[in-house]
CSV table of C-alpha atoms in Angstrom, one decimal:
chain,number,residue,atom,x,y,z
F,1,MET,CA,3.0,-15.5,-33.6
F,2,TYR,CA,0.3,-16.5,-31.0
F,3,SER,CA,-1.0,-13.5,-29.1
F,4,ILE,CA,-3.2,-12.9,-26.1
F,5,GLU,CA,-5.7,-10.0,-25.8
F,6,LEU,CA,-5.2,-8.5,-22.3
F,7,LYS,CA,-7.8,-5.9,-21.7
F,8,PRO,CA,-6.7,-2.9,-19.7
F,9,VAL,CA,-8.2,-2.8,-16.2
F,10,LYS,CA,-9.5,0.3,-14.4
F,11,SER,CA,-7.0,2.4,-12.6
F,12,TYR,CA,-6.1,3.4,-9.1
F,13,CYS,CA,-3.2,5.1,-6.9
F,14,LEU,CA,-0.8,5.3,-4.0
F,15,ARG,CA,1.2,8.2,-2.7
F,16,GLU,CA,4.4,9.9,-3.7
F,17,PRO,CA,7.7,8.8,-2.1
F,18,SER,CA,8.9,10.9,0.9
F,19,GLU,CA,11.9,13.1,0.9
F,20,THR,CA,13.1,11.1,3.9
F,21,TYR,CA,12.3,7.7,5.1
F,22,GLY,CA,9.1,7.9,7.2
F,23,ARG,CA,5.4,7.8,7.3
F,24,ARG,CA,4.8,9.2,3.9
F,25,GLY,CA,5.3,5.8,2.3
F,26,ASP,CA,8.2,4.2,0.5
F,27,ASP,CA,7.5,3.0,-3.1
F,28,GLU,CA,10.7,0.9,-3.1
F,29,LEU,CA,9.0,-1.4,-0.6
F,30,TRP,CA,6.7,-2.4,-3.5
F,31,LYS,CA,9.6,-4.2,-5.1
F,32,GLY,CA,9.8,-6.7,-2.3
F,33,ILE,CA,6.0,-7.1,-1.7
F,34,LEU,CA,5.3,-7.7,-5.4
F,35,GLU,CA,7.6,-10.7,-5.4
F,36,VAL,CA,5.7,-12.1,-2.4
F,37,VAL,CA,2.1,-11.6,-3.8
F,38,PHE,CA,2.8,-11.6,-7.6
F,39,LYS,CA,0.5,-14.6,-8.3
F,40,ASP,CA,-2.2,-12.9,-6.3
F,41,PHE,CA,-1.5,-9.7,-8.3
F,42,LEU,CA,-2.3,-11.6,-11.5
F,43,ARG,CA,-5.5,-13.1,-10.0
F,44,PHE,CA,-6.5,-9.6,-8.8
F,45,PHE,CA,-6.4,-8.1,-12.2
F,46,PHE,CA,-7.4,-11.1,-14.3
F,47,GLU,CA,-10.5,-13.2,-13.3
F,48,GLU,CA,-9.3,-15.9,-15.7
F,49,ALA,CA,-5.8,-16.0,-14.3
F,50,ASP,CA,-5.8,-19.6,-13.3
F,51,GLN,CA,-7.0,-20.7,-16.7
F,52,LEU,CA,-4.7,-18.4,-18.6
F,53,PHE,CA,-1.5,-18.8,-16.6
F,54,ASP,CA,0.2,-21.9,-15.2
F,55,LEU,CA,0.4,-20.6,-11.6
F,56,GLU,CA,1.5,-24.0,-10.3
F,57,GLN,CA,4.9,-23.1,-11.8
F,58,ASP,CA,7.2,-20.5,-10.3
F,59,VAL,CA,7.3,-17.1,-12.0
F,60,VAL,CA,10.7,-15.7,-12.9
F,61,PHE,CA,11.8,-12.2,-11.9
F,62,LEU,CA,14.1,-10.7,-14.5
F,63,ASP,CA,15.5,-7.9,-12.4
F,64,LYS,CA,19.1,-8.1,-13.7
F,65,GLU,CA,18.0,-8.3,-17.3
F,66,PHE,CA,15.7,-5.4,-16.8
F,67,SER,CA,18.5,-3.3,-15.3
F,68,SER,CA,20.7,-4.0,-18.3
F,69,ILE,CA,18.0,-2.7,-20.6
F,70,PHE,CA,17.2,0.4,-18.5
F,71,PRO,CA,20.3,1.6,-16.6
F,72,ALA,CA,19.5,3.6,-13.4
F,73,GLU,CA,21.2,6.7,-14.9
F,74,GLU,CA,18.2,7.3,-17.1
F,75,ASN,CA,16.2,8.5,-14.2
F,76,ALA,CA,16.6,12.1,-13.1
F,77,PRO,CA,18.2,12.7,-9.7
F,78,GLY,CA,15.8,12.6,-6.8
F,79,VAL,CA,13.2,10.6,-8.8
F,80,ARG,CA,12.9,6.9,-8.1
F,81,PHE,CA,11.1,4.3,-10.2
F,82,VAL,CA,10.4,0.8,-9.1
F,83,ASP,CA,10.2,-1.7,-12.0
F,84,LYS,CA,9.6,-5.4,-12.2
F,85,LEU,CA,9.8,-7.6,-15.3
F,86,VAL,CA,8.3,-11.0,-14.7
F,87,LYS,CA,8.3,-14.1,-16.9
F,88,VAL,CA,5.0,-16.1,-16.5
F,89,ARG,CA,4.3,-19.5,-18.0
F,90,LEU,CA,1.1,-19.9,-20.0
F,91,LYS,CA,-1.2,-22.9,-19.8
F,92,ASP,CA,-1.9,-22.9,-23.5
F,93,GLY,CA,1.0,-24.8,-25.1
F,94,SER,CA,-0.1,-24.3,-28.7
F,95,GLY,CA,1.8,-21.1,-29.2
F,96,GLU,CA,3.9,-19.0,-26.8
F,97,ARG,CA,4.8,-20.8,-23.6
F,98,PHE,CA,5.6,-17.6,-21.7
F,99,ILE,CA,4.6,-13.9,-21.6
F,100,LEU,CA,6.2,-11.0,-19.8
F,101,VAL,CA,4.6,-8.8,-17.2
F,102,HIS,CA,6.1,-5.4,-16.7
F,103,VAL,CA,5.1,-3.5,-13.6
F,104,GLU,CA,6.2,0.0,-12.7
F,105,VAL,CA,5.5,1.8,-9.5
F,106,GLN,CA,5.7,5.6,-9.7
F,107,GLY,CA,5.1,8.0,-6.8
F,108,GLN,CA,5.4,11.4,-8.4
F,109,LYS,CA,5.8,13.1,-11.7
F,110,SER,CA,9.2,13.0,-13.3
F,111,HIS,CA,11.1,14.9,-16.0
F,112,GLU,CA,9.7,12.4,-18.4
F,113,GLU,CA,6.0,11.6,-19.0
F,114,LEU,CA,5.0,8.2,-17.6
F,115,SER,CA,3.2,7.2,-20.8
F,116,GLU,CA,6.3,7.9,-23.0
F,117,ARG,CA,8.5,6.0,-20.6
F,118,MET,CA,6.1,3.0,-20.5
F,119,PHE,CA,6.2,2.9,-24.3
F,120,ARG,CA,10.0,3.0,-24.4
F,121,TYR,CA,10.1,0.1,-21.9
F,122,TYR,CA,7.7,-1.8,-24.1
F,123,TYR,CA,9.6,-1.5,-27.4
F,124,ARG,CA,12.9,-2.3,-25.8
F,125,ILE,CA,11.5,-5.3,-24.0
F,126,LYS,CA,9.9,-6.4,-27.3
F,127,ASP,CA,13.1,-6.0,-29.2
F,128,LYS,CA,15.1,-8.1,-26.6
F,129,TYR,CA,12.6,-10.9,-26.0
F,130,ASN,CA,10.1,-10.7,-28.9
F,131,ILE,CA,7.2,-12.2,-26.8
F,132,SER,CA,3.9,-10.8,-25.8
F,133,THR,CA,4.1,-8.4,-22.9
F,134,THR,CA,1.4,-6.8,-20.7
F,135,ALA,CA,2.3,-3.7,-18.6
F,136,PHE,CA,1.0,-2.1,-15.4
F,137,ALA,CA,1.7,1.2,-13.9
F,138,ILE,CA,0.9,1.5,-10.2
F,139,LEU,CA,0.5,5.2,-9.5
F,140,THR,CA,1.3,6.1,-5.9
F,141,ASP,CA,0.9,9.9,-6.2
F,142,ARG,CA,-1.8,12.0,-4.5
F,143,GLU,CA,-2.7,14.1,-7.5
F,144,LYS,CA,-6.3,13.5,-8.5
F,145,GLY,CA,-6.0,14.9,-12.0
F,146,TYR,CA,-2.9,12.9,-12.9
F,147,HIS,CA,-3.7,9.6,-14.6
F,148,PRO,CA,-1.7,8.8,-17.8
F,149,ARG,CA,-3.0,5.7,-19.6
F,150,VAL,CA,-1.9,5.9,-23.2
F,151,TYR,CA,1.0,7.1,-25.3
F,152,VAL,CA,0.1,8.5,-28.7
F,153,GLU,CA,2.5,9.7,-31.4
F,154,GLU,CA,1.6,10.7,-35.0
F,155,PHE,CA,3.3,12.5,-37.9
F,156,LEU,CA,2.3,12.9,-41.5
F,157,GLY,CA,-0.3,10.2,-41.6
F,158,THR,CA,1.6,7.7,-39.4
F,159,ARG,CA,0.1,7.1,-36.0
F,160,LEU,CA,1.1,5.0,-33.0
F,161,SER,CA,-1.0,4.4,-29.9
F,162,TYR,CA,0.2,2.4,-26.9
F,163,GLN,CA,-2.2,1.7,-24.0
F,164,PHE,CA,-1.2,0.1,-20.7
F,165,ASN,CA,-2.9,-1.0,-17.5
F,166,THR,CA,-3.0,1.5,-14.6
F,167,TYR,CA,-3.7,1.0,-10.9
F,168,LYS,CA,-4.2,4.3,-9.1
F,169,LEU,CA,-5.0,3.7,-5.4
F,170,LEU,CA,-6.4,7.1,-4.8
F,171,GLU,CA,-9.5,6.1,-6.9
F,172,GLN,CA,-10.2,2.9,-5.0
F,173,ASP,CA,-13.0,2.0,-2.7
F,174,GLU,CA,-11.8,1.1,0.8
F,175,ALA,CA,-14.8,-1.2,1.5
F,176,SER,CA,-14.2,-3.2,-1.7
F,177,LEU,CA,-10.6,-3.8,-0.8
F,178,ARG,CA,-11.5,-4.9,2.7
F,179,ALA,CA,-14.0,-7.3,1.4
F,180,ASN,CA,-11.7,-8.8,-1.2
F,181,PRO,CA,-9.9,-11.9,0.2
F,182,ASN,CA,-7.0,-11.6,-2.3
F,183,PRO,CA,-3.7,-10.8,-0.5
F,184,PHE,CA,-2.9,-8.1,-3.0
F,185,ALA,CA,-6.1,-6.3,-2.0
F,186,MET,CA,-4.7,-6.1,1.5
F,187,VAL,CA,-1.5,-4.5,0.1
F,188,ALA,CA,-3.6,-2.0,-1.9
F,189,LEU,CA,-5.6,-1.2,1.2
F,190,VAL,CA,-2.4,-0.3,3.1
F,191,GLY,CA,-1.4,2.0,0.3
F,192,LEU,CA,-4.8,3.6,0.2
F,193,GLN,CA,-4.9,4.2,3.9
F,194,ALA,CA,-1.4,5.7,3.7
F,195,ILE,CA,-2.8,8.4,1.4
F,196,LYS,CA,-5.9,9.1,3.6
F,197,TYR,CA,-3.8,9.4,6.8
F,198,LYS,CA,-0.9,11.3,5.3
F,199,LYS,CA,-1.1,14.1,7.8
F,200,ALA,CA,-2.2,12.0,10.8
F,201,GLY,CA,-0.3,12.1,14.1
F,202,ASP,CA,1.5,9.1,15.6
F,203,GLN,CA,-1.5,8.2,17.9
F,204,GLU,CA,-3.9,8.2,14.9
F,205,LEU,CA,-1.5,6.2,12.9
F,206,ARG,CA,-1.1,3.7,15.7
F,207,LEU,CA,-4.9,3.1,15.7
F,208,LEU,CA,-4.9,2.8,11.9
F,209,LYS,CA,-2.1,0.2,11.9
F,210,LEU,CA,-3.8,-1.9,14.5
F,211,ASP,CA,-6.9,-1.8,12.5
F,212,LEU,CA,-5.0,-2.9,9.4
F,213,ILE,CA,-3.3,-5.7,11.3
F,214,ARG,CA,-6.7,-7.0,12.5
F,215,ALA,CA,-7.9,-6.9,8.9
F,216,LEU,CA,-4.9,-8.9,7.8
F,217,ASN,CA,-5.3,-11.4,10.6
F,218,LYS,CA,-8.8,-12.2,9.3
F,219,ARG,CA,-7.4,-13.4,6.0
F,220,ASN,CA,-6.7,-17.0,5.3
F,221,ILE,CA,-3.2,-16.8,4.0
F,222,SER,CA,0.1,-18.6,4.7
F,223,ILE,CA,2.2,-17.6,7.7
F,224,GLU,CA,5.1,-16.5,5.4
F,225,LYS,CA,2.9,-14.3,3.3
F,226,HIS,CA,1.2,-12.9,6.4
F,227,SER,CA,4.6,-12.0,7.8
F,228,GLN,CA,5.7,-10.3,4.6
F,229,ILE,CA,2.5,-8.2,4.3
F,230,MET,CA,2.9,-7.3,7.9
F,231,GLU,CA,6.4,-5.9,7.2
F,232,PHE,CA,5.1,-3.9,4.3
F,233,LEU,CA,2.4,-2.5,6.5
F,234,GLN,CA,4.9,-1.6,9.3
F,235,TYR,CA,7.4,0.2,7.1
F,236,TYR,CA,5.0,1.7,4.5
F,237,ILE,CA,3.1,3.6,7.2
F,238,THR,CA,5.7,4.6,9.8
F,239,PHE,CA,5.7,6.9,12.8
F,240,LYS,CA,7.3,10.3,12.9
F,241,ASN,CA,8.9,9.5,16.2
F,242,PRO,CA,11.0,6.3,15.9
F,243,ARG,CA,10.6,5.5,19.6
F,244,ASN,CA,6.9,4.9,18.9
F,245,MET,CA,7.8,2.1,16.5
F,246,LEU,CA,9.5,0.1,19.3
F,247,LYS,CA,6.4,0.6,21.5
F,248,PHE,CA,4.1,-0.4,18.7
F,249,GLU,CA,6.0,-3.6,18.0
F,250,GLU,CA,5.4,-4.6,21.6
F,251,GLU,CA,1.6,-4.1,21.0
F,252,VAL,CA,1.9,-6.1,17.8
F,253,ALA,CA,3.6,-8.9,19.7
F,254,GLU,CA,0.6,-9.1,22.1
F,255,LEU,CA,-1.9,-8.9,19.2
F,256,THR,CA,-0.3,-11.5,16.9
F,257,GLY,CA,1.6,-13.7,19.4
F,258,ARG,CA,5.0,-12.8,17.9
F,259,THR,CA,7.9,-13.5,20.2
F,260,LYS,CA,10.2,-11.1,18.6
F,261,PRO,CA,9.9,-7.7,16.8
F,262,ILE,CA,8.9,-7.7,13.1
F,263,GLY,CA,11.9,-8.3,10.9
F,264,VAL,CA,13.1,-6.5,7.9
F,265,GLY,CA,12.3,-7.6,4.4
F,266,GLU,CA,15.1,-8.4,2.0
F,267,ILE,CA,14.4,-5.3,0.0
F,268,LEU,CA,15.4,-3.1,2.9
F,269,LEU,CA,18.6,-5.0,3.5
F,270,ASP,CA,19.5,-4.9,-0.2
F,271,ARG,CA,19.0,-1.1,-0.1
F,272,ALA,CA,21.4,-0.9,2.8
F,273,GLU,CA,24.0,-2.7,0.9
F,274,LYS,CA,23.7,-0.5,-2.2
F,275,ARG,CA,23.7,2.7,-0.2
F,276,GLY,CA,26.8,1.4,1.7
F,277,LEU,CA,28.6,0.7,-1.6
F,278,LYS,CA,27.7,4.0,-3.2
F,279,LYS,CA,27.8,6.5,-0.3
F,280,GLY,CA,29.8,4.7,2.5
F,281,GLU,CA,28.8,3.2,5.7
F,282,GLU,CA,26.8,6.1,7.1
F,283,ARG,CA,24.1,5.9,4.5
F,284,GLY,CA,24.4,2.1,4.0
F,285,MET,CA,23.9,1.2,7.6
F,286,GLU,CA,21.3,3.8,8.5
F,287,LYS,CA,18.4,1.8,6.9
F,288,GLY,CA,19.5,-1.5,8.4
F,289,ILE,CA,19.6,-0.1,11.9
F,290,GLU,CA,16.2,1.7,11.6
F,291,LYS,CA,14.4,-1.2,10.2
F,292,GLY,CA,15.3,-4.1,12.5
F,293,MET,CA,18.2,-4.1,15.0
F,294,GLU,CA,19.5,-7.6,15.1
F,295,LYS,CA,19.0,-8.6,11.4
F,296,GLY,CA,19.8,-5.1,10.1
F,297,ILE,CA,23.1,-4.9,12.0
F,298,GLU,CA,24.2,-8.4,11.2
F,299,LYS,CA,23.8,-8.0,7.4
F,300,GLY,CA,24.6,-4.3,7.5
F,301,LEU,CA,28.0,-5.2,9.0
F,302,GLU,CA,28.7,-7.8,6.4
F,303,LYS,CA,27.5,-5.8,3.5
F,304,GLY,CA,27.8,-2.2,4.5
F,305,ILE,CA,30.9,-2.1,6.7
F,306,GLU,CA,33.0,-4.7,4.9
F,307,LYS,CA,32.2,-3.2,1.5
F,308,GLY,CA,31.5,0.4,2.5
F,309,LEU,CA,34.0,3.2,2.3
F,310,GLU,CA,36.6,3.5,5.1
F,311,LYS,CA,35.7,7.1,5.7
F,312,GLY,CA,33.0,7.5,8.3
F,313,ARG,CA,33.4,4.1,9.9
F,314,ASN,CA,33.6,5.4,13.5
F,315,GLU,CA,30.7,7.8,12.9
F,316,VAL,CA,28.5,4.9,11.7
F,317,LYS,CA,29.5,2.7,14.6
F,318,SER,CA,28.7,5.6,17.0
F,319,GLU,CA,25.2,5.9,15.5
F,320,MET,CA,24.7,2.1,15.7
F,321,VAL,CA,25.7,2.1,19.4
F,322,SER,CA,23.3,5.0,20.1
F,323,LYS,CA,20.4,3.2,18.5
F,324,ILE,CA,21.2,-0.1,20.3
F,325,LEU,CA,21.4,1.7,23.6
F,326,LEU,CA,18.1,3.4,22.9
F,327,LYS,CA,16.4,0.0,22.2
F,328,LYS,CA,18.0,-2.1,24.9
F,329,GLY,CA,19.0,0.4,27.6
F,330,TYR,CA,22.5,1.1,29.1
F,331,SER,CA,23.4,-2.0,31.0
F,332,GLU,CA,26.5,-4.2,31.5
F,333,GLN,CA,24.8,-6.9,29.4
F,334,THR,CA,24.1,-4.5,26.5
F,335,ILE,CA,27.7,-3.2,26.6
F,336,LEU,CA,29.1,-6.7,26.3
F,337,GLU,CA,26.8,-7.5,23.4
F,338,ILE,CA,27.9,-4.3,21.6
F,339,ILE,CA,31.5,-5.1,22.2
F,340,GLU,CA,31.1,-8.6,20.8
F,341,LEU,CA,29.0,-7.4,17.8
F,342,LEU,CA,30.7,-4.3,16.7
F,343,GLU,CA,34.2,-4.9,18.0
F,344,VAL,CA,34.4,-1.5,19.8
F,345,SER,CA,35.9,-0.7,23.1
F,346,ARG,CA,34.1,-0.1,26.4
F,347,ALA,CA,35.5,3.5,26.4
F,348,PHE,CA,34.0,4.1,22.9
F,349,ILE,CA,30.5,3.0,24.1
F,350,GLN,CA,30.7,5.2,27.2
F,351,LYS,CA,31.8,8.2,25.1
F,352,VAL,CA,28.8,7.7,22.8
F,353,TYR,CA,26.5,7.3,25.7
F,354,LYS,CA,27.6,10.5,27.4
F,355,GLY,CA,27.7,12.5,24.2
F,356,ASN,CA,24.1,11.7,23.0
F,357,GLN,CA,21.9,13.1,25.8
F,358,LYS,CA,19.1,13.6,23.2
F,359,TYR,CA,18.2,9.9,23.7
F,360,ASN,CA,16.1,8.9,26.7
F,361,TYR,CA,18.0,5.8,27.7
F,362,LYS,CA,16.5,3.3,30.1
């Protein structure tokens, strides 16, 4: 069988996922951004990518197939892994026409060593597809001494060694990432800054995010890719006070010429749907509301309410009404919009308004 030698690259790191959604970063956002910049990802790690891979063709994301090989139950409760399995066409047609690229994002240590898990992924992928595979671990933790790169097993003269590529942002040079025009370098820069400013207050984070937006605006990339990286930046580094997010979006609108707030990536909406199905509306709708009112509510209603559990429906609608009022203010026009959108009564809205004095309504 034709094989390709893919030398491991130097490693790097991001930060561990937060206990609650917020400014500590969210590794699940990598799932969406990797699909947007995956060809850039290949070019970032392989100088010869355009000669090795047929990047004029679409890559294929095998998420469903990957999930069937590695059910979510294998992960310990409270530990989240983000994995991508991607089919990439080769330019050399003399042997294999495709290879597979396995990418895992890990934000903290789990009950199982990363190197062992990466090896298990490799042999199961090999058993199912039997084609060459290269693997990357994007480490998003903050532990300087933690950097697994190889899995070794030996017994009575038999020895196995499996080495994989690692990318640990904590070890990266900020200046180099800023100077690199590759869009993936911009994504990596966001992750690196998220680590450096882990304990920063909202005002410092505001200045940081404005600086990153200016760095993004200097890059010659498509409008669509620019928008997706902007969303990653917005939601990977978030403010402690959610009201500051609304104010910041107004600043971004002036800086970038946007006429509406930054939207929500599909990965966030997909998460809202899954949480709605598993835990009911309250959890399912929460993410959609926090990460983009109009779009989150529209899809959240369709996916979270219609498919969510009946229990907790009124509590979720109450929370949605509160957040809309916080965003738009208590006015006759807002009340009419809520009635039409959520199919609730005027009395219901007034009750929510009076019972939530913690919000500073306009």
